[in-house]
Amino acid sequence: MHLGRKTLSKFLIENVSGTQDGASLAALLVDVAAAVKAIAALSGKGALGGPMGSLDTINVQGETQKPLDVLSNNAFINTFQQGGLVAGVASEELDDPFPIKPPHKRGPFLAIFDPLDGSSNIDSNVSVGSIFSILLAPEKGLPETADYLQAGTRQVAAGYALYGPATIMVITVGHGTHGFTLDREVGNFILTNPNMSIPEDTSEFAINTSNERFWEDPVTRYVEECKAGKTGARERDFNMRWIASMVAEVHRIMMRGGIFMYPRDTKDMSKPGRLRLMYEANPMGFVVEQAGGKASTGRQRIMDIEPDQIHQRVPVILGSKNEVDRLVHYHEEYDAGTDKPYESPLFNERGLYRS
Ligand code: AFP
């Protein structure tokens, strides 16, 4: 039991609910936490909760849905519909956003979410998560798709939940990033990580190297330099991680630093990136920046992008400030034609195969 420690509700009352809009936002974040608790309970049952595997349905992304994708989506939608604090919702699992209609009450916000990120990991019992972004709704009428297409800088709140050994919820309303751990016995989120801070430097990178042949030169240069470790330009060894669950990668970076990359690649020229701007890159960008990190496409700050589609994809490079800056600089050099071609340490002055 954690009597005396600060619950999420107490934190929100003290830090968010100072104004009328703030009180509504605080109440909305309590609703988000309720959906997260429901999903934590569902995902925690594993195969005991019902069939695993895949459904016959395919979402708008062209991905086969899992039962837990659908249940998690329903958990968010039902919570938002009953809560009366949002005017509309958009989800990774829905083709189009939909407005809240009577008999349900509409509120002043728009909620955009990825109900279950990393769901390819469910069957192997690896951590998955939820990501959410909150925007202001138009003051009058039913929200239309165009109303959701706001740059990340206009988010009023964002965060994620990680369903790992413990369920963690990390949120920002623009005054730092704060982490809460679910006390399962009591059902409360407890403030365990106030004012999270991402170390500026790191020796850990995360990227799916199976895509290496499709990367642009600046990314290849950066990753090769990390892999060369002490024998290369960086003169220190790096470690690599890849979970294939963005929430788990971002949470690791929040806790100990690192850089996460899902860069632009040429694997599928119709997609300028793998990750989705509105419910992955923007909310994670907000959370990371509020913890002192950076989030970029390599050529532009993520949160400055003016969206043109609800399911828009973007390249994502985020995490420890100095490493993100370095990779952005490599993009600048590449675009200006001033970068040096990458030289494998195996063949350089000190390498095994000196020419
Ligand atoms: P889903 O939301 O469809 O589960 O996708 C998760 C994700 O977009 C992100 O969490 C991971 O970083 C990425 O997929 C991993 O994908 P790879 O299979 O390309 O490594």
Short mmCIF file of C-alpha atoms and ligand atoms in Angstrom, two decimals:
data_model
loop_
_atom_site.label_atom_id
_atom_site.label_comp_id
_atom_site.label_asym_id
_atom_site.label_seq_id
_atom_site.Cartn_x
_atom_site.Cartn_y
_atom_site.Cartn_z
CA MET A 1 0.00 0.00 0.00
CA HIS A 2 1.16 3.50 -0.72
CA LEU A 3 -0.82 5.59 1.77
CA GLY A 4 0.50 9.12 1.92
CA ARG A 5 2.09 8.97 -1.51
CA LYS A 6 0.71 11.19 -4.25
CA THR A 7 -1.96 9.65 -6.45
CA LEU A 8 -2.54 10.73 -10.05
CA SER A 9 -5.82 12.40 -8.99
CA LYS A 10 -4.11 14.40 -6.24
CA PHE A 11 -1.31 15.39 -8.63
CA LEU A 12 -3.86 16.58 -11.21
CA ILE A 13 -5.87 18.53 -8.62
CA GLU A 14 -2.71 20.28 -7.43
CA ASN A 15 -1.05 20.86 -10.81
CA VAL A 16 -3.64 20.99 -13.58
CA SER A 17 -7.08 21.90 -12.32
CA GLY A 18 -6.44 25.57 -11.48
CA THR A 19 -8.74 26.92 -14.21
CA GLN A 20 -12.06 25.72 -15.65
CA ASP A 21 -10.29 24.26 -18.70
CA GLY A 22 -7.65 22.84 -16.37
CA ALA A 23 -10.30 21.12 -14.26
CA SER A 24 -11.79 19.53 -17.40
CA LEU A 25 -8.33 18.46 -18.57
CA ALA A 26 -7.56 16.94 -15.18
CA ALA A 27 -10.87 15.02 -15.30
CA LEU A 28 -10.07 13.84 -18.83
CA LEU A 29 -6.68 12.50 -17.70
CA VAL A 30 -8.46 10.61 -14.92
CA ASP A 31 -10.63 9.07 -17.68
CA VAL A 32 -7.52 8.13 -19.67
CA ALA A 33 -6.16 6.44 -16.54
CA ALA A 34 -9.43 4.49 -16.19
CA ALA A 35 -9.10 3.16 -19.76
CA VAL A 36 -5.45 2.32 -19.10
CA LYS A 37 -6.38 0.35 -15.97
CA ALA A 38 -8.97 -1.61 -17.97
CA ILE A 39 -6.40 -2.41 -20.70
CA ALA A 40 -3.79 -3.35 -18.07
CA ALA A 41 -6.27 -5.82 -16.59
CA LEU A 42 -7.15 -7.24 -20.03
CA SER A 43 -3.55 -7.55 -21.26
CA GLY A 44 -2.43 -8.98 -17.91
CA LYS A 45 -4.70 -12.00 -18.42
CA GLY A 46 -2.72 -13.13 -21.48
CA ALA A 47 -4.14 -16.29 -23.05
CA LEU A 48 -6.54 -16.67 -20.07
CA GLY A 49 -8.40 -13.57 -21.26
CA GLY A 50 -9.58 -15.17 -24.50
CA PRO A 51 -8.18 -16.06 -27.87
CA MET A 52 -4.77 -14.63 -28.78
CA GLY A 53 -3.53 -14.68 -32.38
CA SER A 54 -5.00 -12.46 -35.07
CA LEU A 55 -8.51 -11.53 -36.22
CA ASP A 56 -9.71 -11.55 -39.81
CA THR A 57 -10.03 -7.77 -39.73
CA ILE A 58 -7.45 -5.35 -41.12
CA ASN A 59 -7.18 -1.76 -39.88
CA VAL A 60 -6.72 1.37 -41.97
CA GLN A 61 -2.94 0.89 -41.76
CA GLY A 62 -3.27 -2.45 -43.59
CA GLU A 63 -2.31 -4.30 -40.38
CA THR A 64 -4.12 -7.40 -39.18
CA GLN A 65 -5.89 -6.63 -35.92
CA LYS A 66 -5.46 -8.65 -32.74
CA PRO A 67 -8.35 -9.21 -30.30
CA LEU A 68 -6.58 -7.01 -27.76
CA ASP A 69 -6.24 -4.17 -30.33
CA VAL A 70 -10.01 -4.12 -30.66
CA LEU A 71 -10.72 -4.49 -26.93
CA SER A 72 -8.25 -1.70 -26.09
CA ASN A 73 -9.76 0.57 -28.72
CA ASN A 74 -13.21 -0.08 -27.25
CA ALA A 75 -11.93 0.63 -23.74
CA PHE A 76 -10.77 4.11 -24.80
CA ILE A 77 -13.85 4.87 -26.89
CA ASN A 78 -16.32 3.76 -24.21
CA THR A 79 -14.45 5.75 -21.56
CA PHE A 80 -14.38 8.90 -23.68
CA GLN A 81 -18.03 8.52 -24.72
CA GLN A 82 -19.22 8.13 -21.14
CA GLY A 83 -16.86 10.81 -19.78
CA GLY A 84 -18.44 13.81 -21.51
CA LEU A 85 -15.10 15.60 -21.84
CA VAL A 86 -14.24 15.09 -25.51
CA ALA A 87 -16.02 16.25 -28.64
CA GLY A 88 -14.47 13.58 -30.83
CA VAL A 89 -11.97 10.76 -31.02
CA ALA A 90 -9.46 9.52 -33.57
CA SER A 91 -7.65 6.22 -33.25
CA GLU A 92 -5.08 4.11 -35.06
CA GLU A 93 -7.80 1.47 -35.27
CA LEU A 94 -10.47 3.72 -36.85
CA ASP A 95 -10.49 4.73 -40.52
CA ASP A 96 -11.87 8.18 -39.67
CA PRO A 97 -12.30 10.25 -36.51
CA PHE A 98 -15.81 10.27 -35.12
CA PRO A 99 -17.68 12.95 -33.18
CA ILE A 100 -19.39 12.23 -29.88
CA LYS A 101 -23.13 12.46 -30.46
CA PRO A 102 -26.24 12.55 -28.20
CA PRO A 103 -27.17 10.97 -25.87
CA HIS A 104 -23.50 11.38 -24.96
CA LYS A 105 -22.28 14.78 -23.83
CA ARG A 106 -19.58 16.58 -25.80
CA GLY A 107 -16.62 18.25 -24.05
CA PRO A 108 -13.92 20.77 -25.01
CA PHE A 109 -11.20 18.32 -26.17
CA LEU A 110 -10.27 15.99 -29.00
CA ALA A 111 -8.61 12.68 -28.06
CA ILE A 112 -6.29 10.92 -30.48
CA PHE A 113 -4.77 7.60 -29.50
CA ASP A 114 -2.99 4.40 -30.41
CA PRO A 115 -4.85 2.03 -28.10
CA LEU A 116 -2.27 -0.77 -28.23
CA ASP A 117 1.12 0.05 -29.66
CA GLY A 118 3.50 -2.81 -30.40
CA SER A 119 0.70 -5.35 -30.59
CA SER A 120 2.83 -7.69 -32.70
CA ASN A 121 4.45 -8.43 -29.32
CA ILE A 122 1.29 -9.64 -27.57
CA ASP A 123 1.57 -13.33 -28.40
CA SER A 124 5.15 -13.45 -27.15
CA ASN A 125 4.24 -11.67 -23.88
CA VAL A 126 6.52 -8.70 -24.52
CA SER A 127 5.55 -5.23 -23.26
CA VAL A 128 2.95 -3.24 -25.19
CA GLY A 129 1.54 0.21 -24.54
CA SER A 130 -1.03 2.91 -25.29
CA ILE A 131 -0.25 6.42 -26.54
CA PHE A 132 -2.57 9.45 -26.37
CA SER A 133 -2.64 13.06 -27.49
CA ILE A 134 -5.18 15.68 -26.36
CA LEU A 135 -6.06 18.75 -28.44
CA LEU A 136 -8.63 21.50 -28.06
CA ALA A 137 -11.86 20.92 -30.00
CA PRO A 138 -13.50 23.65 -32.07
CA GLU A 139 -15.82 25.71 -29.90
CA LYS A 140 -18.95 25.10 -31.97
CA GLY A 141 -20.45 22.20 -33.89
CA LEU A 142 -19.33 18.66 -34.48
CA PRO A 143 -15.58 18.32 -35.03
CA GLU A 144 -14.50 17.43 -38.56
CA THR A 145 -11.31 15.68 -39.63
CA ALA A 146 -9.62 19.03 -40.38
CA ASP A 147 -10.09 20.03 -36.71
CA TYR A 148 -7.76 17.22 -35.60
CA LEU A 149 -4.98 18.26 -37.99
CA GLN A 150 -3.16 20.49 -35.51
CA ALA A 151 0.62 20.68 -35.12
CA GLY A 152 2.06 18.87 -32.09
CA THR A 153 2.90 22.22 -30.48
CA ARG A 154 -0.85 22.68 -29.94
CA GLN A 155 -1.25 19.53 -27.81
CA VAL A 156 -2.61 20.37 -24.35
CA ALA A 157 -1.65 16.99 -22.93
CA ALA A 158 -0.04 13.77 -24.08
CA GLY A 159 1.35 10.60 -22.65
CA TYR A 160 1.66 6.88 -22.78
CA ALA A 161 0.96 3.79 -20.71
CA LEU A 162 3.34 0.85 -20.65
CA TYR A 163 1.93 -2.58 -19.80
CA GLY A 164 5.14 -4.21 -18.61
CA PRO A 165 6.03 -6.05 -15.40
CA ALA A 166 4.47 -2.95 -13.83
CA THR A 167 1.89 -0.70 -15.50
CA ILE A 168 3.31 2.80 -15.83
CA MET A 169 1.57 5.94 -17.03
CA VAL A 170 3.69 8.90 -18.15
CA ILE A 171 2.03 12.25 -18.86
CA THR A 172 2.75 15.85 -19.70
CA VAL A 173 0.51 18.90 -19.77
CA GLY A 174 3.44 21.10 -20.79
CA HIS A 175 5.04 21.50 -17.35
CA GLY A 176 7.53 18.64 -17.24
CA THR A 177 6.93 14.94 -17.72
CA HIS A 178 5.76 12.84 -14.80
CA GLY A 179 5.53 9.08 -14.30
CA PHE A 180 2.99 7.11 -12.25
CA THR A 181 3.03 3.42 -11.34
CA LEU A 182 -0.18 1.44 -10.94
CA ASP A 183 -0.67 0.00 -7.46
CA ARG A 184 -2.62 -3.02 -8.67
CA GLU A 185 -4.06 -4.04 -5.29
CA VAL A 186 -5.55 -0.61 -4.63
CA GLY A 187 -6.16 0.49 -8.23
CA ASN A 188 -4.41 3.86 -7.89
CA PHE A 189 -1.68 5.37 -10.02
CA ILE A 190 1.03 6.65 -7.67
CA LEU A 191 3.50 9.41 -8.60
CA THR A 192 6.82 7.54 -8.73
CA ASN A 193 8.81 9.58 -11.29
CA PRO A 194 8.20 13.33 -10.93
CA ASN A 195 9.98 15.67 -13.38
CA MET A 196 11.56 12.97 -15.49
CA SER A 197 14.78 14.02 -17.18
CA ILE A 198 16.46 12.35 -20.16
CA PRO A 199 20.27 12.40 -19.92
CA GLU A 200 21.69 14.62 -22.68
CA ASP A 201 24.29 12.07 -23.71
CA THR A 202 23.92 8.38 -24.30
CA SER A 203 25.77 5.32 -25.55
CA GLU A 204 22.64 3.34 -26.47
CA PHE A 205 20.76 3.37 -29.76
CA ALA A 206 17.59 1.65 -30.94
CA ILE A 207 16.82 0.97 -34.59
CA ASN A 208 15.53 -1.95 -36.65
CA THR A 209 18.74 -2.79 -38.51
CA SER A 210 16.94 -5.20 -40.84
CA ASN A 211 16.02 -2.04 -42.77
CA GLU A 212 19.65 -0.91 -43.08
CA ARG A 213 19.83 -1.21 -46.87
CA PHE A 214 16.88 1.19 -47.19
CA TRP A 215 18.25 3.97 -44.94
CA GLU A 216 19.47 7.36 -46.04
CA ASP A 217 23.23 8.05 -45.78
CA PRO A 218 23.12 10.20 -42.59
CA VAL A 219 21.44 7.37 -40.67
CA THR A 220 23.86 4.76 -42.02
CA ARG A 221 26.76 7.04 -41.07
CA TYR A 222 25.41 7.54 -37.53
CA VAL A 223 24.70 3.85 -36.89
CA GLU A 224 27.98 2.66 -38.40
CA GLU A 225 29.85 5.09 -36.16
CA CYS A 226 27.97 3.72 -33.12
CA LYS A 227 28.77 0.15 -34.15
CA ALA A 228 32.45 1.00 -34.73
CA GLY A 229 32.57 2.03 -31.05
CA LYS A 230 36.03 2.70 -29.64
CA THR A 231 37.70 1.97 -32.99
CA GLY A 232 35.69 4.64 -34.86
CA ALA A 233 34.92 8.34 -34.89
CA ARG A 234 32.93 8.17 -31.63
CA GLU A 235 35.85 6.63 -29.71
CA ARG A 236 33.52 4.87 -27.29
CA ASP A 237 31.43 1.71 -27.37
CA PHE A 238 27.66 1.80 -27.88
CA ASN A 239 24.96 -0.68 -26.95
CA MET A 240 21.89 -1.49 -29.07
CA ARG A 241 18.29 -2.37 -28.19
CA TRP A 242 15.19 -3.08 -30.29
CA ILE A 243 11.90 -4.16 -28.71
CA ALA A 244 9.57 -3.35 -31.65
CA SER A 245 7.27 -1.58 -29.21
CA MET A 246 7.74 2.18 -29.38
CA VAL A 247 6.29 2.75 -25.92
CA ALA A 248 8.81 0.39 -24.32
CA GLU A 249 11.69 1.99 -26.27
CA VAL A 250 10.63 5.50 -25.27
CA HIS A 251 10.18 4.52 -21.64
CA ARG A 252 13.69 3.05 -21.53
CA ILE A 253 15.00 6.32 -22.96
CA MET A 254 13.00 8.29 -20.38
CA MET A 255 14.64 6.25 -17.63
CA ARG A 256 18.26 6.06 -18.77
CA GLY A 257 18.70 7.99 -22.02
CA GLY A 258 19.23 6.71 -25.53
CA ILE A 259 18.22 7.45 -29.08
CA PHE A 260 15.30 5.82 -30.91
CA MET A 261 15.18 5.90 -34.68
CA TYR A 262 12.53 4.89 -37.17
CA PRO A 263 13.97 7.01 -39.98
CA ARG A 264 12.83 7.76 -43.50
CA ASP A 265 13.68 4.81 -45.73
CA THR A 266 13.13 3.60 -49.27
CA LYS A 267 11.50 0.28 -48.34
CA ASP A 268 8.08 1.53 -49.42
CA MET A 269 8.31 4.82 -51.29
CA SER A 270 4.63 5.54 -50.62
CA LYS A 271 5.45 5.88 -46.88
CA PRO A 272 7.76 8.68 -45.75
CA GLY A 273 8.21 6.87 -42.42
CA ARG A 274 6.79 3.98 -40.41
CA LEU A 275 5.36 5.77 -37.39
CA ARG A 276 2.21 7.83 -37.27
CA LEU A 277 2.44 11.55 -36.57
CA MET A 278 -0.82 12.20 -34.75
CA TYR A 279 -0.87 9.34 -32.22
CA GLU A 280 2.77 8.20 -32.01
CA ALA A 281 5.33 10.85 -33.01
CA ASN A 282 3.56 13.99 -31.69
CA PRO A 283 2.61 12.71 -28.22
CA MET A 284 6.00 11.04 -27.75
CA GLY A 285 7.68 14.22 -29.02
CA PHE A 286 5.81 16.27 -26.40
CA VAL A 287 6.67 13.85 -23.57
CA VAL A 288 10.34 13.65 -24.62
CA GLU A 289 10.80 17.42 -25.06
CA GLN A 290 9.22 18.10 -21.69
CA ALA A 291 11.86 15.78 -20.20
CA GLY A 292 14.71 17.70 -21.86
CA GLY A 293 15.08 15.43 -24.89
CA LYS A 294 14.49 16.14 -28.57
CA ALA A 295 12.27 14.70 -31.30
CA SER A 296 12.96 15.29 -35.00
CA THR A 297 12.39 13.81 -38.41
CA GLY A 298 16.09 14.44 -39.05
CA ARG A 299 15.15 17.59 -40.92
CA GLN A 300 12.36 19.15 -38.84
CA ARG A 301 11.17 19.23 -35.25
CA ILE A 302 8.36 16.68 -35.06
CA MET A 303 5.97 18.98 -33.19
CA ASP A 304 6.32 21.72 -35.85
CA ILE A 305 4.94 19.53 -38.65
CA GLU A 306 1.60 20.82 -40.00
CA PRO A 307 -0.36 17.58 -40.44
CA ASP A 308 -2.34 16.88 -43.58
CA GLN A 309 -3.79 13.47 -42.74
CA ILE A 310 -4.98 11.79 -39.58
CA HIS A 311 -2.93 8.62 -40.28
CA GLN A 312 0.09 10.49 -41.69
CA ARG A 313 3.46 8.76 -41.27
CA VAL A 314 6.72 10.54 -40.48
CA PRO A 315 10.36 9.64 -39.83
CA VAL A 316 11.11 9.70 -36.09
CA ILE A 317 14.42 10.31 -34.32
CA LEU A 318 14.04 11.03 -30.61
CA GLY A 319 15.74 10.85 -27.25
CA SER A 320 18.93 12.21 -25.70
CA LYS A 321 19.45 15.78 -26.89
CA ASN A 322 23.10 15.63 -27.97
CA GLU A 323 22.65 12.44 -30.01
CA VAL A 324 19.52 13.74 -31.78
CA ASP A 325 21.40 16.99 -32.53
CA ARG A 326 24.30 15.00 -33.97
CA LEU A 327 22.05 13.03 -36.31
CA VAL A 328 20.19 16.17 -37.37
CA HIS A 329 23.59 17.71 -38.14
CA TYR A 330 24.49 14.66 -40.26
CA HIS A 331 21.28 15.25 -42.25
CA GLU A 332 22.25 18.92 -42.72
CA GLU A 333 25.71 17.97 -43.95
CA TYR A 334 24.26 15.35 -46.29
CA ASP A 335 21.70 17.76 -47.73
CA ALA A 336 24.41 20.42 -48.20
CA GLY A 337 26.74 17.88 -49.80
CA THR A 338 29.44 18.52 -47.20
CA ASP A 339 29.38 15.16 -45.42
CA LYS A 340 32.29 12.77 -45.62
CA PRO A 341 31.48 9.32 -47.01
CA TYR A 342 31.46 6.74 -44.24
CA GLU A 343 34.73 4.85 -43.91
CA SER A 344 34.57 1.44 -42.26
CA PRO A 345 36.94 1.19 -39.27
CA LEU A 346 38.05 -2.18 -40.65
CA PHE A 347 39.71 -0.37 -43.54
CA ASN A 348 40.92 2.85 -41.93
CA GLU A 349 44.39 3.79 -40.63
CA ARG A 350 44.10 1.66 -37.51
CA GLY A 351 41.87 -1.05 -39.07
CA LEU A 352 42.39 -4.74 -39.73
CA TYR A 353 42.46 -4.35 -43.49
CA ARG A 354 44.55 -1.21 -44.06
CA SER A 355 44.84 -0.49 -47.72
P1 AFP B 1 1.58 -1.24 -33.99
O1 AFP B 1 0.96 -0.04 -33.36
O2 AFP B 1 0.92 -1.61 -35.27
O3 AFP B 1 1.67 -2.38 -33.07
O4 AFP B 1 3.07 -0.85 -34.46
C1 AFP B 1 4.05 -0.61 -33.52
C2 AFP B 1 5.22 0.09 -34.15
O5 AFP B 1 4.76 1.07 -35.03
C3 AFP B 1 6.13 0.73 -33.09
O6 AFP B 1 5.74 0.49 -31.80
C4 AFP B 1 7.46 0.03 -33.25
O7 AFP B 1 8.51 0.89 -33.07
C5 AFP B 1 7.38 -0.55 -34.60
O8 AFP B 1 6.02 -0.80 -34.87
C6 AFP B 1 8.19 -1.79 -34.75
O9 AFP B 1 8.06 -2.26 -36.02
P2 AFP B 1 9.12 -3.20 -36.76
O10 AFP B 1 8.42 -4.52 -36.90
O11 AFP B 1 9.34 -2.52 -38.06
O12 AFP B 1 10.37 -3.28 -35.96
#
